[in-house]
Structure formats: C-alpha cells, structure tokens
C-alpha positions as a Python dict, from the first residue, in 0.01 Angstrom:
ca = {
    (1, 'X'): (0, 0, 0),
    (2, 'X'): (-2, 364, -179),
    (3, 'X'): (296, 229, -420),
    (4, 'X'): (304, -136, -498),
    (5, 'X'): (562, -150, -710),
    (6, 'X'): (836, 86, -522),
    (7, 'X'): (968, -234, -329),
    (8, 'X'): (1027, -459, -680),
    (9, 'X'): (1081, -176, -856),
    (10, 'X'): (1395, -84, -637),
    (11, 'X'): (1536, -448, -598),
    (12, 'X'): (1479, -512, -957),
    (13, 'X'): (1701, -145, -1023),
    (14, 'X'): (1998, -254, -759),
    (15, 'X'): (2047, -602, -848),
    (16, 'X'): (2198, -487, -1164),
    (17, 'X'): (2584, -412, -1146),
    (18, 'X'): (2616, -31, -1287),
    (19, 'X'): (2920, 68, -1066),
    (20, 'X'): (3129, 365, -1282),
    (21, 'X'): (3489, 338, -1370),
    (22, 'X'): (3698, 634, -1282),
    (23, 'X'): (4018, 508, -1540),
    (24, 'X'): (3787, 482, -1860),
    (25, 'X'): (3777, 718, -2125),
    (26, 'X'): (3369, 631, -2266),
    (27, 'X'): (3074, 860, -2158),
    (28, 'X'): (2912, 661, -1964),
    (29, 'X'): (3206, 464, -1807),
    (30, 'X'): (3090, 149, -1795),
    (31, 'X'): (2894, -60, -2029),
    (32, 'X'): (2665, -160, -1765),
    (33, 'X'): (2515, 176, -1710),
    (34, 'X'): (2444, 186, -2122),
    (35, 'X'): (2258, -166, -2074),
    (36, 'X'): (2049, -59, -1768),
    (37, 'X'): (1961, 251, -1938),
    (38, 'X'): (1833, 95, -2268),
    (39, 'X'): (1719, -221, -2144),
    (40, 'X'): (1529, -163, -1823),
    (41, 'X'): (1487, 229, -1793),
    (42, 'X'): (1334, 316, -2092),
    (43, 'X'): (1100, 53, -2165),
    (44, 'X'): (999, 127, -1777),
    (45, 'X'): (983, 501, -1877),
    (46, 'X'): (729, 456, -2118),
    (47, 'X'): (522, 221, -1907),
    (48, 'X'): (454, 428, -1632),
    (49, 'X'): (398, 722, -1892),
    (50, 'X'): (660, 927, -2006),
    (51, 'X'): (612, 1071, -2332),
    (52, 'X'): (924, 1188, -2585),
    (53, 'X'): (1143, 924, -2431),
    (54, 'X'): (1481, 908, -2578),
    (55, 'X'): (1841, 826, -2449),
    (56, 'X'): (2145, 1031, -2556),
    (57, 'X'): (2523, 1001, -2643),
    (58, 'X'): (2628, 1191, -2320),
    (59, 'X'): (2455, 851, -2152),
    (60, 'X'): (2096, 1029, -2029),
    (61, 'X'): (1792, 866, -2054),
    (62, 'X'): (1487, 1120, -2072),
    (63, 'X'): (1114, 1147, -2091),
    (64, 'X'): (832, 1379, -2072),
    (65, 'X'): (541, 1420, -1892),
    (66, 'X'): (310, 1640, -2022),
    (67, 'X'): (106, 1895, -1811),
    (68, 'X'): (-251, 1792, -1761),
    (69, 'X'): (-349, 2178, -1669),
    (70, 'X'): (-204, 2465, -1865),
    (71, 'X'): (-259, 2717, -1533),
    (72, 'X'): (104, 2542, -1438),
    (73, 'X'): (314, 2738, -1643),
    (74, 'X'): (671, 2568, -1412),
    (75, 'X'): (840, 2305, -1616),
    (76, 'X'): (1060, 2090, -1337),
    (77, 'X'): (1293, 1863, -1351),
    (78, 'X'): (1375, 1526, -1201),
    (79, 'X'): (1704, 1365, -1188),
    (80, 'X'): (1872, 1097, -1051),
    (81, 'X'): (2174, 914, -1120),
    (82, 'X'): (2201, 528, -1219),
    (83, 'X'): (2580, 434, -1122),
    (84, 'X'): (2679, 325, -795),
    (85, 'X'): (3038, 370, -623),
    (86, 'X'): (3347, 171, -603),
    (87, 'X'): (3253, -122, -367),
    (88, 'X'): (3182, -455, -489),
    (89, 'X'): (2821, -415, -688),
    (90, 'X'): (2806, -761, -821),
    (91, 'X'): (2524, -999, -734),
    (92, 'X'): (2369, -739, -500),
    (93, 'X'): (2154, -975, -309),
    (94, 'X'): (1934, -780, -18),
    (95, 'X'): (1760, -875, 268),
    (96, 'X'): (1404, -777, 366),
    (97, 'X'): (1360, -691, 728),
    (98, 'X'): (1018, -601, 765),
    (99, 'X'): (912, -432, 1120),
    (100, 'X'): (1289, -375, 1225),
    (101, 'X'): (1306, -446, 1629),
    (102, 'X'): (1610, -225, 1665),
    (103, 'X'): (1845, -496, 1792),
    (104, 'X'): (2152, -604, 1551),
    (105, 'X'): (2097, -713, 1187),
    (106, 'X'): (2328, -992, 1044),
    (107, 'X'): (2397, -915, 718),
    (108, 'X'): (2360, -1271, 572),
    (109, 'X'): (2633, -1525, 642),
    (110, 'X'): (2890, -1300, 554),
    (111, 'X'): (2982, -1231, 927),
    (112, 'X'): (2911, -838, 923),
    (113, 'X'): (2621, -724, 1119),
    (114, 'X'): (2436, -373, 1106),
    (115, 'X'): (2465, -262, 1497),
    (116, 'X'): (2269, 48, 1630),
    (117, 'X'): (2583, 22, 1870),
    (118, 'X'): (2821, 122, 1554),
    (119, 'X'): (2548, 326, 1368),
    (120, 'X'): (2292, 511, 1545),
    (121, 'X'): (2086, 586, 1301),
    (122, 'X'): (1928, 240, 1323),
    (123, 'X'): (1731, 327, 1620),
    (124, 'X'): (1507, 603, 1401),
    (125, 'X'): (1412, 304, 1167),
    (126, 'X'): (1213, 39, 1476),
    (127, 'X'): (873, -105, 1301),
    (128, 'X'): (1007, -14, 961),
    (129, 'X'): (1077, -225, 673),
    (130, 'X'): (1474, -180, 588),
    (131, 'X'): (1590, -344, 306),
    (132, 'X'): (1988, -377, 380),
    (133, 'X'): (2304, -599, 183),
    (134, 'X'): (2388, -922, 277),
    (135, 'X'): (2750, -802, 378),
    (136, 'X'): (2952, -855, 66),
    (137, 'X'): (2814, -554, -119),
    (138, 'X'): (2678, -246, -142),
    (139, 'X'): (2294, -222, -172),
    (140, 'X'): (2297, 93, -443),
    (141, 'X'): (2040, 294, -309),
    (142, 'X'): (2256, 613, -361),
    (143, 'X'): (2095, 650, -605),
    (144, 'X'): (1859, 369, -742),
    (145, 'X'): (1646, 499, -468),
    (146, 'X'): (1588, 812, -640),
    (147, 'X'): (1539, 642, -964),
    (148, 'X'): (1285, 417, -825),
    (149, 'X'): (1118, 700, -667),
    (150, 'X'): (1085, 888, -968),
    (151, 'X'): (948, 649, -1167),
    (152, 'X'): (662, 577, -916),
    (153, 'X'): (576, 922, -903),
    (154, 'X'): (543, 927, -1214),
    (155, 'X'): (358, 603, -1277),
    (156, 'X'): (107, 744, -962),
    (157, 'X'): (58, 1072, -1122),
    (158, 'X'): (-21, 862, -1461),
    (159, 'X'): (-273, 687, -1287),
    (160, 'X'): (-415, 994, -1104),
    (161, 'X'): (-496, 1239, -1364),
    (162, 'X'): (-686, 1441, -1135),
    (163, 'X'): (-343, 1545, -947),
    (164, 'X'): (-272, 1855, -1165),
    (165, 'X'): (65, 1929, -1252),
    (166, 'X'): (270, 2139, -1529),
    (167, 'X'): (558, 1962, -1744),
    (168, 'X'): (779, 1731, -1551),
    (169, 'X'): (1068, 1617, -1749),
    (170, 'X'): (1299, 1321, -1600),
    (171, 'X'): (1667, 1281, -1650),
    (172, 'X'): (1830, 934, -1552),
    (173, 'X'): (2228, 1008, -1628),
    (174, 'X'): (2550, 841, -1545),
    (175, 'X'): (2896, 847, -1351),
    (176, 'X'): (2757, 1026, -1047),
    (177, 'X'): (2986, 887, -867),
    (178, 'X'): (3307, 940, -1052),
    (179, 'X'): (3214, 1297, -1077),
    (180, 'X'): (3159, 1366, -1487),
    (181, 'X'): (2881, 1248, -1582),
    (182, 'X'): (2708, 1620, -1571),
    (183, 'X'): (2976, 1755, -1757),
    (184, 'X'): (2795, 1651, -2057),
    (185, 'X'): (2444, 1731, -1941),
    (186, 'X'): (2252, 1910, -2210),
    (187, 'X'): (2100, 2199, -2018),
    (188, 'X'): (1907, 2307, -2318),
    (189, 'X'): (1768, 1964, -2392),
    (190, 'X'): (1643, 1966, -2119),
    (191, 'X'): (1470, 2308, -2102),
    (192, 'X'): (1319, 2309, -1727),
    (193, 'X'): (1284, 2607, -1503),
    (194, 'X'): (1397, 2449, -1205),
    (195, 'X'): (1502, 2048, -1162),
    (196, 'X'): (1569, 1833, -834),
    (197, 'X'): (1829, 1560, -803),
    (198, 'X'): (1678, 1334, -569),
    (199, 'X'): (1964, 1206, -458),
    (200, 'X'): (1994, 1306, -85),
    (201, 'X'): (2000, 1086, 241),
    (202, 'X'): (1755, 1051, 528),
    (203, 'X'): (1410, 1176, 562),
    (204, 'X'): (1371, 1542, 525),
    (205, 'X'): (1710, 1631, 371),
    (206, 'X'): (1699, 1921, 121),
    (207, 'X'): (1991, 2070, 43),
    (208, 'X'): (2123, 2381, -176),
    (209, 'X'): (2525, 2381, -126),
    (210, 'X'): (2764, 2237, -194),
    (211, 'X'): (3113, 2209, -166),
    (212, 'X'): (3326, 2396, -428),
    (213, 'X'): (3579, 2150, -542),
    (214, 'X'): (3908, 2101, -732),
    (215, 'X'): (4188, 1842, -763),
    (216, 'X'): (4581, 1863, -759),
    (217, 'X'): (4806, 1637, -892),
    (218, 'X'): (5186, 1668, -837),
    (219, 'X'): (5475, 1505, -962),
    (220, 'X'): (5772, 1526, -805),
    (221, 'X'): (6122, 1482, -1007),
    (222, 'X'): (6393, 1331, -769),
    (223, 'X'): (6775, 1218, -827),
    (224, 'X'): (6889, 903, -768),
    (225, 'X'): (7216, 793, -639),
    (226, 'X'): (7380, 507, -446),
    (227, 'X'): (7232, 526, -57),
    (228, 'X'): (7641, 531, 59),
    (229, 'X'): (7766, 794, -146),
    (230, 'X'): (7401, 1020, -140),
    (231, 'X'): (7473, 1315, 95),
    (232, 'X'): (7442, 1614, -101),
    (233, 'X'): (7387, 1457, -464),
    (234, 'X'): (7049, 1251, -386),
    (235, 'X'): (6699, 1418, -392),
    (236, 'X'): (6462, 1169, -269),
    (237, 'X'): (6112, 1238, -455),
    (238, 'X'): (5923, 1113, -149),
    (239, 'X'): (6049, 1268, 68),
    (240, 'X'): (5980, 1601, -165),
    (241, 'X'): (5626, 1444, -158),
    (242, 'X'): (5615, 1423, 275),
    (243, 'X'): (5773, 1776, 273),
    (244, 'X'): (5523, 1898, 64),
    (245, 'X'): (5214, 1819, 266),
    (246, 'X'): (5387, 1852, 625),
    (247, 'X'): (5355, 2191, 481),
    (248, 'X'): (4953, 2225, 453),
    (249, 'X'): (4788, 2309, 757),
    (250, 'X'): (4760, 2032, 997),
    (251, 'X'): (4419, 2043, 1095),
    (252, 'X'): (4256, 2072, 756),
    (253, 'X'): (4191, 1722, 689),
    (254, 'X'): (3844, 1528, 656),
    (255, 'X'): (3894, 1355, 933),
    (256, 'X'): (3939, 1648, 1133),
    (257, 'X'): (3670, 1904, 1010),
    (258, 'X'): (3304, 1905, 937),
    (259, 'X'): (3028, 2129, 886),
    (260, 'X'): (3143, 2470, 688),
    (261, 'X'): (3501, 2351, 734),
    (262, 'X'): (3663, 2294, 437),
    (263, 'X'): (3985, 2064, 370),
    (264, 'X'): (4288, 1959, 145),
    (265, 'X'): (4252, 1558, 132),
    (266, 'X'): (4544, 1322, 9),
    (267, 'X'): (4389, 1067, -221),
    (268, 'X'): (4714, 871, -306),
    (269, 'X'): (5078, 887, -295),
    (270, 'X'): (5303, 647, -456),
    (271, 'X'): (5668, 699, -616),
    (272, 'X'): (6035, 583, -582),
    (273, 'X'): (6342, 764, -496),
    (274, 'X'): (6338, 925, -886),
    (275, 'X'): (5955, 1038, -887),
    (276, 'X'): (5682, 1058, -694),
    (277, 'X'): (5330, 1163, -721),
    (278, 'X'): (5090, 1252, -496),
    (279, 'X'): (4664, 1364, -542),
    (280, 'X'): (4487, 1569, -342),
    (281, 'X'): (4082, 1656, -376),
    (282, 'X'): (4054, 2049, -219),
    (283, 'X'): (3707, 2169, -73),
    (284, 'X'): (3597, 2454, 57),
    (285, 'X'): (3214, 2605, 113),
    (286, 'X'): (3331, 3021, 36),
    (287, 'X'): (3445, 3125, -282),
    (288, 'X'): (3739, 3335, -191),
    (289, 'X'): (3873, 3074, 54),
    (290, 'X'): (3864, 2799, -173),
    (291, 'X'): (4034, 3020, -442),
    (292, 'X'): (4326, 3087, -129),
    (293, 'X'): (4353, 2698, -81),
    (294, 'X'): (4446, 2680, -412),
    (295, 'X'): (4713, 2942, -401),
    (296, 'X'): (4848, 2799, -86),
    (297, 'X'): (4957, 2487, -293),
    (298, 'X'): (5089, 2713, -584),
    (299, 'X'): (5300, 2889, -306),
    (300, 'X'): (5445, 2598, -121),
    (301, 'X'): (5526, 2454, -490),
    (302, 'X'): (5726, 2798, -577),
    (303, 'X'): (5893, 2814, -216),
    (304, 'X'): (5976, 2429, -312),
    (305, 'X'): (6118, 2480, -679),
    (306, 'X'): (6295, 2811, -544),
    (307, 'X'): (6456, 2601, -340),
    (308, 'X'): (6559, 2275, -515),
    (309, 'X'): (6526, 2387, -863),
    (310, 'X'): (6230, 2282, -1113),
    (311, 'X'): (6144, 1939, -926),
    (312, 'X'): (5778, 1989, -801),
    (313, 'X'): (5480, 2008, -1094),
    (314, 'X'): (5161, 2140, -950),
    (315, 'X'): (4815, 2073, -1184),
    (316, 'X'): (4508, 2216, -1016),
    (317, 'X'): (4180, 2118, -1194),
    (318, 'X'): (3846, 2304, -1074),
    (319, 'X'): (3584, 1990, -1068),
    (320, 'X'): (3281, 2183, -914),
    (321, 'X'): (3114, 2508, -732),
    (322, 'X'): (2897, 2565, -477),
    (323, 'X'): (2576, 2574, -626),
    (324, 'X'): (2421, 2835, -341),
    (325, 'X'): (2569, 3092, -564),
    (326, 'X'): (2288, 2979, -816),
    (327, 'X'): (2026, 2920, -625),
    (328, 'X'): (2069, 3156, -398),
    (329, 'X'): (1935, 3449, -641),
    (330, 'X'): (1617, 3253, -676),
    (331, 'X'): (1520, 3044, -391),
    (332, 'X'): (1170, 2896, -539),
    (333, 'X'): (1262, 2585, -582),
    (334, 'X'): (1393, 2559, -238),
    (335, 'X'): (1088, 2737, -86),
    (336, 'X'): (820, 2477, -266),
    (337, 'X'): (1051, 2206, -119),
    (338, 'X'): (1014, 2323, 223),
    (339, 'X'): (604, 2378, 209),
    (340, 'X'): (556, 2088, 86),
    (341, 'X'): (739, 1878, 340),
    (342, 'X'): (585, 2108, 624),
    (343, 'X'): (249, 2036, 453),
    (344, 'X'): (354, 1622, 434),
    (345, 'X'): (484, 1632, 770),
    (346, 'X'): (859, 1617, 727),
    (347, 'X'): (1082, 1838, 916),
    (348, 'X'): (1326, 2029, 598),
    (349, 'X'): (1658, 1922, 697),
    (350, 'X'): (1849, 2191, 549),
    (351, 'X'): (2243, 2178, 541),
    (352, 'X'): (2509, 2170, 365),
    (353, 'X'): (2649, 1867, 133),
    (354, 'X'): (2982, 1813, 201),
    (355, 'X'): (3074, 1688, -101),
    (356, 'X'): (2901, 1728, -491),
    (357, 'X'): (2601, 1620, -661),
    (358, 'X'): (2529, 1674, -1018),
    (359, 'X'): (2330, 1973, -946),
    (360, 'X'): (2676, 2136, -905),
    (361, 'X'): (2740, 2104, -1244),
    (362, 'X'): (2378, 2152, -1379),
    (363, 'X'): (2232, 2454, -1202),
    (364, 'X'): (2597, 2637, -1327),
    (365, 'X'): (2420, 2522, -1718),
    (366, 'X'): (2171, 2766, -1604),
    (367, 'X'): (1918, 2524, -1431),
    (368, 'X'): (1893, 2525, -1051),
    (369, 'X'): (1873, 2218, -919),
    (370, 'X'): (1863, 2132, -528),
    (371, 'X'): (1875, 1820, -392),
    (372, 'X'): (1622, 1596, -182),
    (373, 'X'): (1679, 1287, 2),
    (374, 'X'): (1631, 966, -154),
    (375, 'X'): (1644, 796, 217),
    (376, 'X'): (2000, 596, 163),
    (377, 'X'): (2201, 584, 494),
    (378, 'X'): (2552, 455, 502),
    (379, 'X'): (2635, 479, 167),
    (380, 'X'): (2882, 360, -49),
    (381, 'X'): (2960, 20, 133),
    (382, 'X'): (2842, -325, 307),
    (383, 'X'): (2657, -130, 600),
    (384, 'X'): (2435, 77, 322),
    (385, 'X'): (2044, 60, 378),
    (386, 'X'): (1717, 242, 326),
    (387, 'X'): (1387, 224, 461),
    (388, 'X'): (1064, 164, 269),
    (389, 'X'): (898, 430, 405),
    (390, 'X'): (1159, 696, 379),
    (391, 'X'): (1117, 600, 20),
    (392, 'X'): (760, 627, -5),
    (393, 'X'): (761, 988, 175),
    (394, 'X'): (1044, 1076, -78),
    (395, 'X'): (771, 960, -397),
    (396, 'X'): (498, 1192, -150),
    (397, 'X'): (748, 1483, -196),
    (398, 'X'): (803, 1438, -529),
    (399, 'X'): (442, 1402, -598),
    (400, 'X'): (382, 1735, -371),
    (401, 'X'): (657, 1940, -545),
    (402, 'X'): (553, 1891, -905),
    (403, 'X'): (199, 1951, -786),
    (404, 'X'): (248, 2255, -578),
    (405, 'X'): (35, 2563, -681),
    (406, 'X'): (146, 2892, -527),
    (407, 'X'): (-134, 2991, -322),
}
C-alpha cells in the first residue's frame, strides 16, 4: 500500500467528537476542536515533518514545509477544516467494508442500511474499500478526510525528498461548519500565493464558486387581544410571519432549484400571537442578483410596515461571496489542478458549490483558494461514507499539485 497510515490515520481523526456549536460565543466553538488540535494534530504535524508548527488564538493549527528546491518560487497552501456538523458525533464507531459487492450495507445493528436503491452513488464504489457509520452517527469525513490526506502527503513527501516541491504551508482551522471559523483566518500569517481547501466530495471535484451568501432575521411585533373580541384590534405576529414569506417567490426554495439557481431558505420560525421571528439563509451565484434578493426582502418589509405601522424588523447580514470573482482574475491555481488530475487520471469535475467553504472567506483576505474533493459522499448524517481509494487519489493530487512545475 502507497500510504499505510491513511486508513488509521483517518479513523484515529473521526473517532474524536469535534462537532461546532453554532450558539457559543469562543473561537473555536467547542472545546473539543481546541483538544484535537493540541493534542493529536500538532504532535502529528511535527511527526510527519512540518517545520514552524504553532497553533493560534483564532483556533488554527499550522506548519511549514520547507522547499527542498529553490527553482519553486510558489508557496501553496493546504487547508482543511477539523469540526464536523450537527448530527450526533459521539462514539463515531465505523465499519470497514473492504471489496464493496454493491448490494445493501447494514449500518451495524442500528437498523439503517446504505442502499444503492436510495443512493446511487454506491454503485461507482464495487471492489472498493468504504469505510461507512454504524447508523447512529455521522462518520466526519467532511472534513477529517482532508485532514488525513494532508498529513500523508506530507509525511510521503517527507519521506521522498527526491519529489521536489516549493513551500507548502498547512492550515488545520475550526467551525467550518457553523460558518466563522475563517473570519478570523490570518491571511498574512499565512503568506501563500495560492492555498487549496481540500474539502470537496467525490473523485475529481474541483471547484472555484461559490454561492454568495447572507442571512435575515425578522422579528415581527404583534398585538394581542382576547380571540372573541379581536376583529380589528388583534395583529397576529404569525400570521405577519406567513404573510411575509407567501410573499417571496414561490419557486425559489432549495428544494425546488439547483445548479446556478439561487434561493431564499426558511431556517426557523417560531413566535406567539405578540412576536414572532422567522430566519432565512439567501443564496445566489451573480452578484447583482443576490444584491436584488436582498432588496426584495427590504421591499416586502416597507410595503409591510407601510401598511401596519412599524411591526416587521428586517436584519440582513452578508456571511460570504462567490469566490470566482477572486479567482477568476488568476486562474493558476485552478489550471495546475486540472493538469494534474488529467496527468493522474481523474476526470476535473468542475462545478459549482452550492453552498460555502472557507475559501469564501480566505481568497476575499487576498489568497485564492479553490477547493478539491476530499472523497466524502452523503455528508453530514448516518448515510455519510468515503472510499479508501478516493482518498488515496485525493493524497496523489495533493502530492501532484504542490509538485507541479510549469513546463
């Protein structure tokens, strides 16, 4: 086997609890994510060979390796994140299913099986090993696969001195999931040309934008009054809440779009008669739509308030951009991805994320950073997995990319 230790490495890295809490007010969010950082990543970053190796208050642990040939003048980047998302992560116990036959995987005894009926994308994994949950979990491969990739890249390029590369530096950081931990990325820290987040899904994905993004949170001030007696007096805050989004256009909903379709999504709605409040995430791929989405809900808030008085409060938040307006004006990390994938055999899978990573954030610090697949498929839940060997073609491409000369 080319990489030993990927397998332990990554079931060592998941069955530690590092899911993110969205209510706390600490960078990172969770404890957990401090202890895996300072008790298992940075000893293992100076095993495999990282120089400089430090963790910081915004919750990133980094390291250095140096260039073994001064003709590569590139510094890059490699990042991946270390919490995992709100599903159960505790006592993450996987299975091993080594030369998958393609028929139905029971997920331990928890009664949930993996079904290439219910998710096709089984049936491009037969005579692979998968290494899946045992139902009552997630696995947390997004992104503890990219983490384990890293560090065996780096570990193999440690032990193979005669792969020439320029400066890699490698960022481990947390709250992925919860969507700030970038915000207090230290760009200059840093001090790359170009970084990738390996952070992506199947084989081959390599991807450059992203969703711009932005919340809304509303309150909505009723008046209450006996039911009997309410015509005309009572203003019922949920039903200022319903109104509201029976106003936004019916069709632009996640369920209902995909590809460069953008959407308003409601998160939550709760209330009583005397106040509601409802959140809504807003996405869009183009600039100047995304910016109209916004002023739509300003709009049907003033139309509202003209109406009924001062009893709707809009708060619009911008979370993240599209980073294609970054990378776009330089596409060299994009185009090394691509040759050296076409050169390793993988097909580029090139689309768009419809959602963020935290090269959103970062390549808007003035770093452009892409993303590449990590190999994770159905994410986030009981039904997550990853194949071995997607994994060990992700540590080829990292390997390839931090290697690549221009010819």
């Amino acid at each position: 086997m080319k990489y030993p230790n990927l397998l332990n490495r990554f079931l060592t890295y998941v069955k530690v609890n590092t899911r993110s809490d969205e209510t706390s007010t600490t960078t990172p969010s969770t404890q957990s994510q401090v202890d895996f950082a300072t008790n298992i990543l940075i000893p293992e970053m100076k095993r495999v060979g990282l120089e400089n190796v430090y963790y910081l208050p915004n919750g990133y642990a980094i390291g250095t390796l140096p260039a073994n040939d001064p003709s590569f003048t590139r510094k890059i980047g490699l990042i991946s994140h270390m919490d995992t998302a709100d599903f159960n992560a505790e006592g993450v116990n996987p299975q091993i299913i080594e030369n998958y036959d393609g028929e139905v995987i029971p997920l331990g005894q928890s009664g949930f099986n993996l079904d290439p009926a219910d998710f096709a994308s089984l049936k491009k994994y037969k005579g692979q090993t998968l290494i899946t949950t045992d139902g009552t979990t997630l696995l947390g491969s997004d992104d503890k696969s990219g983490i384990a990739e890293i560090m065996t890249a780096i570990e193999y390029l440690s032990g193979h001195p005669e792969i020439k590369h320029g400066e890699i530096r490698v960022g481990f950081g947390p709250d992925e999931e919860i969507g700030v931990g970038a915000d207090k990325f230290d760009a200059i820290d840093f001090d790359v040309d170009f970084a990738y987040t390996v952070d992506g899904g199947p084989l081959g994905e390599l991807q450059f934008e992203t969703f711009s993004a932005a919340s809304a949170e509303i309150t909505f001030q009723g008046r209450n009054v006996h039911p009997g007696t309410a015509k005309g007096q009572m203003i019922n805050a949920l039903q200022l809440a319903i109104d509201f989004h029976n106003q936004l256009p019916n069709g632009d909903r996640p369920e209902l779009t995909d590809g460069y379709e953008g959407f308003y999504h409601l998160m939550n709605v709760e209330g009583t008669v005397e106040e509601a409040k409802a959140s809504y995430i807003i996405r869009d791929f183009d600039t100047v739509t995304f910016e109209k989405r916004k002023e739509f809900m300003r709009s049907i808030t003033n139309k509202m308030n003209e109406k009924r008085g001062e009893r709707v409060h809009l708060e619009l938040k911008d979370q993240y951009y599209n980073m294609r307006q970054v990378i776009e004006k330089d596409m060299t990390p994009i185009n090394i991805a691509k040759a050296v994938m076409n050169k390793l055999d993988i097909k580029p899978i090139i689309e768009p994320i419809r959602g963020g990573t935290d090269g959103s954030k970062i390549s808007f610090m003035g770093i452009p950073t892409p993303n590449i697949f990590a190999g994770g498929e159905n994410m986030h839940g009981r039904f997550e997995y990853v194949s071995l060997q997607t994994m060990e073609r992700a540590v080829d491409t990292i390997i390839g990319i931090v290697s690549y000369k221009d010819e």
